[in-house]
Amino acid sequence: MMETTPKKSFITMDMMKGSILGAAKKLNPLYMMKNPVMFVVEIGFLLVLLLTVSPTILGTEAGPHDRLYNAIVAAILFVTILFSNFAESIAEGRGKAQVQTLKKTKTVTQARVLLADGSEVMKEAHELTKGEIVLVYAGEVIPNDGEVVDGIATVDESAITGESAPVVKERGGDFSSVTGGTTVTSDWLKIKITSLPGESFLDKMISLIEGASRKKTPNEIALNTLLVSLTIVFVLVVVTLYPMTVFLKVHIPIATFIALTVCLIPTTIGGLLSAIGIAGMGRVTQFNVIAMSGRAVEACGDVDTLILDKTGTITYGNRMASEFFPVQHVHQKELIRAAWLSSLTDDTPEGKSILSLAQKLSVDASDKETIIQSSEHIPFTAQTRMSGLTMPDGTTVRKGAYDTIKNESLKAGYPLPEDLEKLVHQVSSAGGTPLVVAKNSRILGVIYLKDVVKSGLKERFEQLRAMGIKTIMCTGDNPLTAAAIAKEAGVDGFIAESKPEDKIQVIKEEQALGKIVAMTGDGTNDAPALAQANVGLAMNSGTNAAKEAANMVDLDSNPTKIIEIVEIGKKLLMTRGALTTFSISNDVAKYFAIIPAMLMAAIPEMDVLNIMNLASPTSAILAALLFNAVIIPLLIPVAIKGVNYEPMSASKLLNKNLLIYGLGGMITPFIGIKLIDMILSPILPMIGL
């Protein structure tokens, strides 16, 4: 299941007022030209409005009630355009609500700039340039994005990420990058500014949510081309109908031809297309992810291969004690007691997990404090590769690597237990790390340290597999350990003992097969692979090199979020496809409402096509036109929230969409137009139509 975000009301009163005003502003023809389908509707509206003012201005005959009919058609067309603009404004309005929250963090910040001679000068944040060094003390706001060059401090990033716990930032490594607008909560940092004013991650996030820098994606451009082509075809069809009616000597108002055009062209998807794209970007930002472009979000929906780092993504990263295996002739209680003693002063996650497991198995811990205070602590080092205690009576307990403890035992003159190697191999082949325990150099058994796979991931990978997405795990572990973890996690493949160049190689191999590849990373060594991948998700806690190479940045620094991002991309593409299917299916149904109504007077045989049994030609045309207008706002929640998405293969997804949105899109207009016709039919004669 996709992780949940806090529920917010779909639209507030302030948002409603702003959206109505925004819809009116978008009536500008120069703006409407960006949406060719709705631009045709606006031209139709202006022509019908002109005919309302002067019914004979185009040299056509005008009946006594044509002015009223034209006025009603013009009003419906105007409402259709407003509804289309309203859909886009609603999507923008929801984004702007996020923007206001982010802009609160963009206060006028004073920066303490260090000059080459060691002196300081105060500048405003917007005056800073790349490469300048600023000094930020506890309680001060970091003025712009940068890299820590000196100092160590905790930074409150809640203004950006929503995470309340401060993050430790220091020079070097993967936690040296800082974001403008966050606050230093302890000590001090010297920061090298890495972005120009107005180009920070916060600025990019604000501009993308507002839609100021949202460019149409390739799929969106392709769909626009299809919609324009359909519009041109239907305009030509209607234009050819006019001389036919003249030849048949049938009087059909120009407004009816314009109504037919508007009903047949794909106005529903034309009116909702921008809203779908803006809402897709909004859903990504709600997950605290900055997408550098709409193309990146859309590419997520096309991902075929997902490359995931093992540590921190698939596993928790800390090895946890899972089981104690005593050697022959040693009782398990003796092994548990020795393992517990060796870990009493071990503050590592592994040591704490050994204590926890021993306590679950009822170890005698009554003398814990006495032992800690009176014993000598032997810490783990890279040279000794073991740790433990030396007790006051000279008793030693040690745990450590197999080779180290084995050599210590042999030196003391103890023979190796016959089943020791078997136990060590058993743990290693299961993907774990064996820690050998000895008391007074006599080997007692093996602790099974397990790299714990995150709960629920296996099910998530099964969902991805159902979508046709292949998962590949990258790890520095040996092939035996990697294979065991890959099997437990349920990934489709793995790369053991992987180096940065191995990640690039597998990405290139997948791309050579025509696959779209996504991966996550946070270090400088991940930057080349993030740049090579079609979708690169960098962690905000990572280095600037990684963030600059990627086309998405996760402000929460949660590596598993790539799975949610892929699902959001899928949902965006599915929503666009579903509503396009619904829109085109709508047009088929509207054809059966208007064409028979237009031509029944001249060709009585056309009544056979009047399968909806509409009351009159006028009510049929106005009912179809009204349905065409009303369906747009009714679909706004679907366009913005997205259609419900369930992981499944592309063929199953297509069949489901055709059934729900294809067949549903064909049936809905029949019901809607008939209901509107039933309402209009008694009213129209009363007003002379």
XYZ file of C-alpha atoms in Angstrom:
689
model
C 0.000 0.000 0.000
C 1.155 3.511 -0.704
C 2.076 5.422 2.449
C -0.578 7.856 3.548
C -0.361 11.604 3.798
C -2.398 13.752 6.174
C -5.931 14.262 4.875
C -6.784 17.780 3.814
C -10.121 19.149 2.616
C -10.407 18.954 -1.149
C -11.172 22.669 -1.486
C -11.565 25.553 0.982
C -13.691 28.680 0.526
C -10.569 30.800 -0.028
C -9.379 28.323 -2.632
C -12.817 28.398 -4.295
C -12.819 32.217 -4.529
C -9.282 32.260 -5.902
C -10.104 29.531 -8.443
C -13.180 31.386 -9.744
C -11.117 34.561 -10.165
C -8.316 32.549 -11.794
C -10.792 30.923 -14.200
C -11.993 34.360 -15.304
C -8.417 35.610 -15.846
C -7.631 32.604 -18.032
C -10.332 33.670 -20.538
C -7.657 35.767 -22.239
C -7.402 34.334 -25.804
C -3.589 34.524 -25.643
C -3.720 32.165 -22.651
C -6.437 29.959 -24.137
C -4.295 29.333 -27.232
C -2.121 27.075 -25.049
C -5.083 24.675 -24.936
C -6.137 24.253 -28.614
C -9.317 22.258 -27.846
C -10.715 24.851 -25.458
C -9.503 27.653 -27.730
C -11.818 26.267 -30.432
C -14.661 26.364 -27.870
C -13.823 30.007 -27.095
C -13.870 30.926 -30.778
C -17.251 29.182 -31.037
C -18.501 31.153 -28.041
C -17.420 34.479 -29.590
C -19.111 33.615 -32.902
C -22.385 32.648 -31.185
C -22.176 35.765 -29.011
C -21.810 37.817 -32.197
C -24.865 36.065 -33.674
C -26.803 36.822 -30.487
C -26.129 40.524 -30.904
C -26.841 40.436 -34.660
C -28.373 37.140 -35.922
C -27.890 38.075 -39.621
C -24.353 39.417 -39.395
C -22.901 36.326 -41.126
C -25.377 36.633 -43.999
C -27.583 33.778 -42.820
C -31.326 33.715 -42.355
C -32.585 34.215 -38.819
C -35.790 32.900 -37.356
C -37.858 34.795 -34.782
C -36.394 32.876 -31.851
C -32.809 32.544 -33.097
C -31.525 35.382 -30.905
C -32.758 33.634 -27.725
C -31.442 30.260 -28.906
C -28.056 31.812 -29.721
C -27.920 33.468 -26.299
C -28.575 30.161 -24.526
C -25.919 28.344 -26.616
C -23.419 31.190 -25.983
C -24.094 31.016 -22.234
C -23.526 27.249 -22.149
C -20.301 27.576 -24.162
C -19.097 30.318 -21.823
C -19.799 28.115 -18.799
C -17.942 25.226 -20.509
C -14.825 27.390 -20.888
C -15.120 28.642 -17.306
C -15.420 25.078 -15.981
C -12.293 24.080 -17.909
C -10.335 27.029 -16.528
C -11.794 26.358 -13.078
C -10.416 22.791 -13.144
C -6.915 24.105 -13.846
C -7.283 26.859 -11.222
C -8.401 24.354 -8.568
C -5.279 22.243 -9.215
C -3.110 25.358 -9.035
C -4.947 26.559 -5.922
C -4.229 23.349 -4.020
C -0.570 23.766 -4.948
C -0.540 27.401 -3.860
C -1.800 26.368 -0.430
C 1.403 24.310 -0.125
C 3.405 27.239 -1.449
C 2.129 29.580 1.283
C 3.399 27.132 3.903
C 6.801 26.967 2.221
C 7.023 30.736 1.735
C 6.685 31.232 5.477
C 10.188 29.770 5.749
C 11.534 32.346 3.273
C 12.039 35.241 5.650
C 14.579 38.000 5.017
C 17.696 36.318 6.419
C 20.905 38.066 7.376
C 24.044 36.097 6.531
C 27.439 36.405 8.252
C 29.911 36.204 5.343
C 33.573 35.364 6.080
C 36.054 37.282 3.962
C 39.494 36.075 2.857
C 41.249 38.145 5.564
C 39.163 36.488 8.303
C 36.845 39.453 8.867
C 33.058 39.243 8.755
C 30.460 41.227 6.826
C 26.672 41.005 7.059
C 24.645 40.479 3.867
C 21.047 39.638 3.074
C 20.485 36.097 1.790
C 19.448 37.263 -1.689
C 22.807 39.034 -2.086
C 24.891 35.890 -1.571
C 26.825 34.397 -4.473
C 28.108 30.903 -5.143
C 31.337 30.044 -3.335
C 30.940 32.518 -0.451
C 31.555 31.129 3.055
C 28.968 31.963 5.722
C 29.126 31.319 9.461
C 25.849 30.247 11.117
C 25.448 29.934 14.895
C 22.831 28.083 16.965
C 19.377 29.644 16.585
C 20.185 31.205 13.192
C 18.627 30.332 9.838
C 20.820 28.909 7.082
C 20.553 31.589 4.342
C 20.839 29.382 1.249
C 21.725 25.869 0.087
C 25.308 24.929 0.759
C 27.962 22.439 1.853
C 29.436 22.296 5.369
C 33.165 23.072 5.230
C 33.822 23.269 8.977
C 32.088 22.547 12.279
C 29.510 20.045 13.451
C 25.970 20.937 14.537
C 22.374 19.767 14.621
C 19.999 21.327 12.096
C 16.212 21.578 12.401
C 14.826 20.749 8.933
C 11.160 20.591 10.000
C 10.309 23.723 7.981
C 11.215 21.803 4.823
C 10.676 18.136 5.643
C 8.139 18.199 8.468
C 10.465 15.933 10.482
C 10.830 17.314 14.025
C 14.057 15.521 15.001
C 17.180 17.629 14.286
C 19.768 16.183 11.895
C 23.525 16.188 12.576
C 25.476 17.974 9.849
C 29.256 17.896 9.538
C 32.023 18.305 7.012
C 32.570 15.467 4.546
C 30.563 12.306 4.076
C 26.931 12.056 3.086
C 25.539 14.505 5.651
C 27.386 17.681 4.700
C 24.657 19.224 2.561
C 22.336 21.857 4.098
C 19.173 23.488 2.769
C 18.316 27.189 2.882
C 15.493 28.001 5.309
C 16.510 25.382 7.900
C 17.755 26.352 11.381
C 20.969 25.478 13.225
C 19.937 24.300 16.721
C 23.341 23.731 18.320
C 27.001 24.763 17.955
C 28.002 26.405 14.639
C 28.671 25.657 10.977
C 30.778 27.199 8.253
C 28.895 26.741 5.010
C 30.005 27.180 1.404
C 27.073 28.548 -0.630
C 26.339 26.291 -3.619
C 23.275 27.906 -5.230
C 22.404 31.341 -6.546
C 19.566 33.408 -5.005
C 16.230 32.138 -6.310
C 17.711 28.758 -7.286
C 17.664 26.938 -3.942
C 15.733 23.700 -3.486
C 13.042 25.646 -1.632
C 12.724 28.114 -4.542
C 12.535 25.242 -7.037
C 9.870 23.529 -4.969
C 7.782 26.721 -4.789
C 8.031 27.437 -8.527
C 7.194 23.853 -9.478
C 4.145 23.730 -7.204
C 2.917 27.080 -8.524
C 3.291 25.705 -12.033
C 5.494 28.631 -13.051
C 8.138 26.350 -14.520
C 5.994 23.316 -15.373
C 6.673 22.263 -18.947
C 4.566 19.811 -20.901
C 5.952 16.280 -20.828
C 6.454 14.126 -23.970
C 3.322 12.073 -23.241
C 1.336 15.246 -22.624
C 2.591 16.730 -25.908
C 1.697 13.510 -27.749
C -1.798 13.532 -26.249
C -2.207 17.219 -27.133
C -1.265 16.369 -30.718
C -3.931 13.633 -30.768
C -6.564 15.988 -29.344
C -5.688 18.701 -31.873
C -5.898 16.151 -34.699
C -9.328 14.962 -33.527
C -10.468 18.567 -33.199
C -9.378 19.377 -36.763
C -11.125 16.252 -38.086
C -14.430 17.084 -36.368
C -14.239 20.755 -37.404
C -13.820 19.624 -41.027
C -16.737 17.180 -40.649
C -19.017 19.933 -39.349
C -17.856 22.374 -42.037
C -18.796 19.836 -44.742
C -22.222 19.364 -43.146
C -23.128 23.009 -43.730
C -23.266 22.871 -47.594
C -25.186 19.598 -47.298
C -27.920 21.283 -45.258
C -27.996 24.212 -47.678
C -28.434 21.737 -50.562
C -31.242 19.978 -48.675
C -32.796 23.421 -48.021
C -32.901 22.763 -44.287
C -32.579 25.766 -42.017
C -30.101 24.927 -39.244
C -28.773 27.809 -37.128
C -25.028 28.444 -37.197
C -25.117 28.087 -33.400
C -26.222 24.461 -33.829
C -23.213 23.697 -36.027
C -20.950 25.279 -33.399
C -22.713 23.254 -30.661
C -22.155 20.090 -32.701
C -18.450 20.932 -33.075
C -18.030 21.554 -29.337
C -19.843 18.323 -28.436
C -17.851 16.170 -30.849
C -14.348 17.473 -30.143
C -12.699 16.004 -26.967
C -13.602 18.933 -24.693
C -13.746 16.812 -21.506
C -10.090 15.745 -21.568
C -9.123 19.055 -23.189
C -10.567 20.871 -20.187
C -8.966 18.563 -17.614
C -5.539 17.849 -19.146
C -3.682 20.722 -17.461
C -5.323 19.963 -14.112
C -4.164 16.325 -14.310
C -0.550 17.378 -14.960
C -0.498 20.019 -12.215
C -2.137 17.633 -9.728
C 0.462 14.957 -10.548
C 3.253 17.357 -9.595
C 1.275 18.265 -6.468
C 1.015 14.646 -5.354
C 4.809 14.313 -5.567
C 5.401 17.442 -3.488
C 2.918 16.187 -0.876
C 5.382 13.325 -0.358
C 8.129 15.914 0.277
C 9.861 15.192 -3.021
C 11.175 17.877 -5.356
C 10.794 16.840 -8.982
C 13.044 18.885 -11.243
C 10.485 18.564 -14.056
C 7.155 17.017 -14.966
C 9.130 14.726 -17.264
C 10.697 13.091 -14.182
C 7.289 12.407 -12.596
C 5.942 10.999 -15.837
C 9.026 8.831 -16.346
C 8.249 7.232 -12.961
C 5.028 5.915 -14.447
C 6.963 4.182 -17.238
C 9.647 2.592 -15.008
C 10.504 -1.002 -15.944
C 13.520 -1.573 -13.675
C 14.067 -0.373 -10.112
C 17.606 -0.429 -8.678
C 17.735 -0.334 -4.880
C 20.633 -0.125 -2.472
C 20.466 -2.852 0.191
C 21.524 -0.994 3.325
C 18.883 1.435 4.563
C 16.516 0.649 1.691
C 15.859 -3.086 1.726
C 17.382 -3.740 5.172
C 17.506 -1.562 8.273
C 21.289 -1.407 8.016
C 21.959 -2.682 11.554
C 22.659 -6.390 12.006
C 20.509 -7.844 14.768
C 21.126 -10.954 16.874
C 18.706 -13.623 15.713
C 19.834 -16.915 17.288
C 22.530 -18.600 19.422
C 24.108 -21.824 18.106
C 26.196 -23.721 20.734
C 28.931 -26.124 19.581
C 28.934 -29.783 20.616
C 29.106 -30.508 24.358
C 28.187 -26.898 25.279
C 24.809 -26.085 26.802
C 22.926 -23.210 25.160
C 22.497 -21.428 28.520
C 26.294 -21.261 28.919
C 26.644 -19.742 25.424
C 23.843 -17.212 26.071
C 25.424 -16.136 29.379
C 28.861 -15.670 27.745
C 27.378 -13.740 24.796
C 25.463 -11.528 27.259
C 28.614 -10.857 29.321
C 30.665 -9.995 26.200
C 28.039 -7.390 25.174
C 27.370 -5.663 28.518
C 29.484 -2.635 27.617
C 28.999 -2.859 23.841
C 26.999 0.221 22.756
C 26.750 -0.791 19.100
C 23.320 -1.782 17.671
C 24.671 -5.348 17.316
C 25.741 -5.454 20.971
C 22.385 -4.105 22.170
C 20.520 -6.664 20.054
C 22.568 -9.504 21.652
C 21.600 -8.262 25.135
C 17.956 -7.984 24.083
C 17.861 -11.522 22.647
C 19.646 -12.965 25.698
C 17.121 -11.295 28.022
C 14.245 -12.738 25.965
C 15.817 -16.164 26.529
C 15.833 -15.557 30.316
C 19.530 -14.955 30.971
C 20.422 -14.323 34.631
C 20.987 -10.535 34.704
C 20.865 -10.003 38.480
C 24.601 -9.144 38.711
C 24.675 -6.847 35.666
C 25.681 -3.580 37.395
C 28.325 -5.265 39.569
C 29.970 -6.888 36.550
C 29.972 -3.650 34.515
C 31.570 -1.647 37.347
C 34.232 -4.200 38.275
C 35.247 -5.600 34.868
C 37.641 -4.324 32.215
C 35.928 -3.432 28.943
C 37.690 -4.657 25.782
C 36.391 -2.552 22.860
C 36.214 -3.750 19.269
C 38.949 -2.461 16.955
C 39.726 -3.077 13.303
C 42.995 -4.684 14.367
C 41.682 -7.105 17.032
C 38.244 -7.698 15.423
C 36.782 -8.791 18.762
C 35.338 -7.287 21.957
C 34.265 -8.401 25.420
C 35.088 -8.288 29.147
C 37.867 -9.331 31.481
C 36.327 -9.977 34.883
C 37.993 -9.383 38.299
C 38.726 -13.094 38.789
C 40.603 -13.177 35.453
C 37.769 -14.799 33.459
C 37.666 -13.550 29.879
C 34.671 -13.538 27.558
C 35.101 -12.525 23.956
C 33.004 -12.363 20.811
C 34.366 -11.606 17.361
C 35.208 -12.707 13.843
C 35.603 -16.432 13.205
C 39.289 -16.249 12.214
C 40.239 -14.076 15.216
C 38.534 -16.179 17.889
C 39.741 -19.408 16.226
C 43.383 -18.252 16.362
C 43.025 -17.153 20.014
C 41.573 -20.571 20.910
C 44.311 -22.489 19.073
C 47.004 -20.389 20.773
C 45.523 -21.328 24.163
C 45.792 -25.002 23.216
C 42.108 -25.798 22.735
C 41.089 -28.026 19.805
C 38.495 -26.561 17.475
C 34.983 -27.966 17.959
C 34.148 -30.332 15.109
C 30.913 -28.570 14.180
C 32.216 -24.976 14.402
C 32.938 -24.528 10.684
C 29.584 -26.073 9.836
C 27.775 -23.571 12.094
C 29.735 -20.613 10.659
C 28.938 -21.711 7.101
C 25.280 -22.230 8.023
C 24.980 -18.620 9.252
C 26.893 -17.188 6.274
C 24.855 -19.107 3.698
C 21.655 -17.763 5.297
C 22.893 -14.219 4.616
C 23.919 -13.537 8.207
C 27.138 -12.599 9.969
C 28.609 -15.217 12.355
C 30.096 -13.954 15.626
C 32.052 -16.619 17.509
C 31.893 -16.543 21.347
C 34.665 -17.833 23.634
C 35.126 -18.030 27.406
C 38.714 -18.193 28.603
C 39.643 -18.852 24.940
C 37.395 -21.947 24.805
C 34.894 -21.631 21.942
C 31.265 -21.988 23.080
C 29.328 -21.316 19.904
C 28.141 -18.831 17.280
C 25.822 -15.799 17.372
C 23.722 -15.396 14.213
C 23.644 -11.661 13.332
C 20.962 -11.070 10.762
C 20.673 -8.096 8.374
C 16.957 -7.543 8.958
C 14.821 -6.993 5.872
C 12.234 -4.240 6.354
C 8.759 -5.559 7.030
C 6.275 -5.439 4.171
C 8.918 -5.026 1.456
C 8.406 -8.510 0.029
C 4.734 -7.725 -0.553
C 5.679 -4.360 -2.106
C 8.092 -6.060 -4.499
C 5.355 -8.520 -5.451
C 3.143 -5.531 -6.297
C 5.917 -4.066 -8.444
C 6.316 -7.421 -10.177
C 2.580 -7.389 -10.906
C 3.105 -4.008 -12.594
C 5.863 -5.507 -14.727
C 8.681 -3.755 -12.824
C 11.905 -5.675 -12.188
C 13.753 -5.009 -8.914
C 17.548 -5.274 -8.591
C 19.381 -5.030 -5.251
C 22.907 -3.563 -5.079
C 25.097 -4.539 -2.124
C 28.730 -4.712 -1.122
C 28.115 -8.104 0.525
C 29.631 -11.319 -0.797
C 27.510 -13.292 -3.304
C 26.414 -15.867 -0.695
C 25.072 -13.254 1.722
C 23.598 -11.166 -1.112
C 21.726 -14.180 -2.516
C 20.198 -14.993 0.883
C 18.999 -11.410 1.483
C 17.708 -11.108 -2.096
C 15.682 -14.284 -1.614
C 14.235 -13.108 1.708
C 13.389 -9.640 0.359
C 11.867 -11.057 -2.815
C 13.824 -8.964 -5.332
C 14.228 -10.238 -8.886
C 18.008 -9.923 -9.036
C 21.067 -8.652 -7.185
C 24.576 -7.321 -7.722
C 26.997 -8.520 -5.022
C 30.234 -6.705 -4.085
C 28.954 -3.828 -6.221
C 31.013 -0.747 -6.996
C 29.740 2.573 -8.476
C 30.720 1.469 -11.992
C 28.678 -1.733 -11.560
C 25.525 0.317 -10.955
C 26.140 2.383 -14.099
C 26.784 -0.783 -16.084
C 23.524 -2.458 -15.058
C 21.592 0.757 -15.797
C 23.122 0.954 -19.275
C 22.386 -2.717 -19.931
C 18.733 -2.289 -18.953
C 18.411 0.909 -21.010
C 19.946 -0.846 -24.017
C 16.974 -3.246 -23.822
C 14.619 -0.264 -24.051
C 13.855 -0.220 -20.318
C 13.164 2.872 -18.179
C 15.356 2.655 -15.055
C 14.953 4.259 -11.618
C 17.396 4.244 -8.720
C 18.080 5.917 -5.383
C 21.349 7.215 -3.947
C 22.862 9.739 -1.550
C 26.635 9.702 -1.914
C 29.021 11.327 -4.371
C 29.848 7.846 -5.667
C 26.142 7.426 -6.584
C 26.080 10.617 -8.695
C 27.136 9.022 -12.030
C 24.472 6.305 -11.723
C 21.798 8.829 -10.667
C 22.619 10.907 -13.747
C 22.510 7.832 -16.009
C 19.150 6.566 -14.677
C 15.918 7.820 -16.235
C 14.634 8.532 -12.726
C 17.267 9.369 -10.108
C 15.991 9.992 -6.562
C 18.644 11.617 -4.359
C 18.393 11.948 -0.586
C 18.294 15.500 0.801
C 20.725 14.377 3.518
C 23.174 13.343 0.807
C 25.862 15.253 -1.014
C 25.244 18.129 -3.431
C 26.852 16.052 -6.190
C 24.132 13.399 -5.773
C 21.337 15.999 -5.666
C 22.584 17.803 -8.754
C 22.900 14.544 -10.699
C 19.380 13.344 -9.813
C 16.110 14.627 -11.254
C 14.270 14.184 -7.936
C 15.253 14.969 -4.347
C 13.554 13.396 -1.338
C 13.482 15.960 1.467
C 12.738 13.219 4.023
C 15.770 11.164 2.891
C 13.755 7.936 2.867
C 15.288 5.591 0.254
C 12.189 3.370 0.028
C 10.112 6.334 -1.140
C 11.131 5.544 -4.737
C 8.436 2.846 -4.606
C 5.766 5.455 -3.751
C 7.084 7.787 -6.464
C 6.776 5.027 -9.066
C 3.177 4.448 -7.970
C 2.420 8.194 -8.198
C 3.819 8.244 -11.751
C 1.690 5.227 -12.648
C -1.352 6.932 -11.156
C -0.693 10.095 -13.195
C -0.465 8.188 -16.489
C -3.451 6.026 -15.600
C -5.583 9.080 -14.722
C -4.711 10.765 -18.000
C -5.422 7.602 -19.991
C -8.670 6.861 -18.147
C -10.107 10.348 -18.643
C -9.008 10.415 -22.295
C -10.852 7.116 -22.836
C -13.901 8.513 -21.017
C -13.829 11.732 -23.066
C -13.634 10.033 -26.467
C -16.344 7.521 -25.464
C -18.517 10.498 -24.465
C -18.263 11.891 -27.984
C -19.689 8.678 -29.472
C -22.799 8.969 -27.290
C -23.228 12.696 -28.005
C -23.165 11.880 -31.718
C -26.421 9.915 -31.286
C -28.009 12.925 -29.565
C -27.154 15.761 -31.939
C -26.853 14.336 -35.474
C -30.389 12.848 -35.546
C -31.769 16.013 -33.924
C -30.186 18.215 -36.588
C -31.274 16.248 -39.639
C -34.603 14.679 -38.660
C -36.579 17.529 -40.237
C -35.004 17.005 -43.679
C -34.364 13.278 -43.431
C -37.164 11.593 -41.420
C -35.281 8.292 -41.654
C -32.674 9.770 -39.247
C -35.224 9.274 -36.478
C -33.993 5.662 -36.316
C -30.757 6.987 -34.785
C -32.676 8.928 -32.119
C -32.269 5.973 -29.760
C -32.533 8.239 -26.695
C -36.018 9.352 -27.857
C -35.232 12.996 -27.155
C -38.178 15.413 -27.127
C -37.139 17.833 -29.877
C -34.115 18.886 -31.949
C -33.620 21.990 -29.791
C -33.853 20.139 -26.467
C -31.520 17.436 -27.801
C -28.837 19.941 -28.818
C -29.068 21.985 -25.618
C -29.121 18.822 -23.465
C -25.965 17.495 -25.149
C -24.290 20.889 -24.821
C -25.213 21.193 -21.127
C -23.996 17.664 -20.390
C -20.745 18.523 -22.186
C -20.280 21.506 -19.856
C -21.392 19.888 -16.572
C -19.269 16.736 -16.912
C -16.034 18.796 -16.629
C -16.537 20.026 -13.017
C -17.938 16.617 -12.028
C -14.632 15.031 -13.094
C -12.387 17.625 -11.376
C -11.992 15.503 -8.187
C -10.995 12.499 -10.312
C -8.463 14.589 -12.282
C -6.871 16.051 -9.147
C -7.001 13.089 -6.763
C -6.300 10.553 -9.521
C -8.112 7.342 -10.309
C -7.761 4.414 -7.912
C -4.671 2.443 -8.833
C -4.111 -1.267 -8.273
C -0.847 -2.997 -9.286
C -1.491 -5.202 -12.317
C -0.075 -5.971 -15.757
C -0.485 -3.476 -18.606
C -2.939 -5.709 -20.502
C -5.196 -6.164 -17.444
C -5.015 -2.436 -16.754
C -6.036 -1.649 -20.343
C -8.991 -4.050 -20.208
C -10.127 -2.610 -16.880
C -9.917 0.972 -18.172
C -11.804 0.106 -21.353
C -14.539 -1.528 -19.295
C -14.900 1.222 -16.661
C -13.985 4.412 -18.527
C -14.663 3.274 -22.095
C -18.016 1.592 -21.602
C -18.846 3.891 -18.680
C -17.974 6.929 -20.768
C -20.357 5.720 -23.472
C -23.277 4.953 -21.147
C -23.040 8.057 -18.903
C -23.963 10.602 -21.634
C -27.021 8.564 -22.630
C -28.297 8.809 -19.050
C -27.147 12.414 -18.481
C -28.448 13.822 -21.776
C -31.800 12.036 -21.380
C -32.276 13.440 -17.855
C -31.382 16.986 -18.973
C -33.707 16.614 -21.992
C -36.558 15.581 -19.675
C -35.970 18.750 -17.616
C -35.703 21.045 -20.670
C -38.554 19.648 -22.765
C -41.373 21.259 -20.741
C -39.442 24.525 -20.249
C -38.422 25.272 -23.859
C -41.981 25.630 -25.275
C -42.744 28.102 -22.493
C -39.964 30.418 -23.748
C -40.808 29.906 -27.413
C -38.129 27.346 -28.383
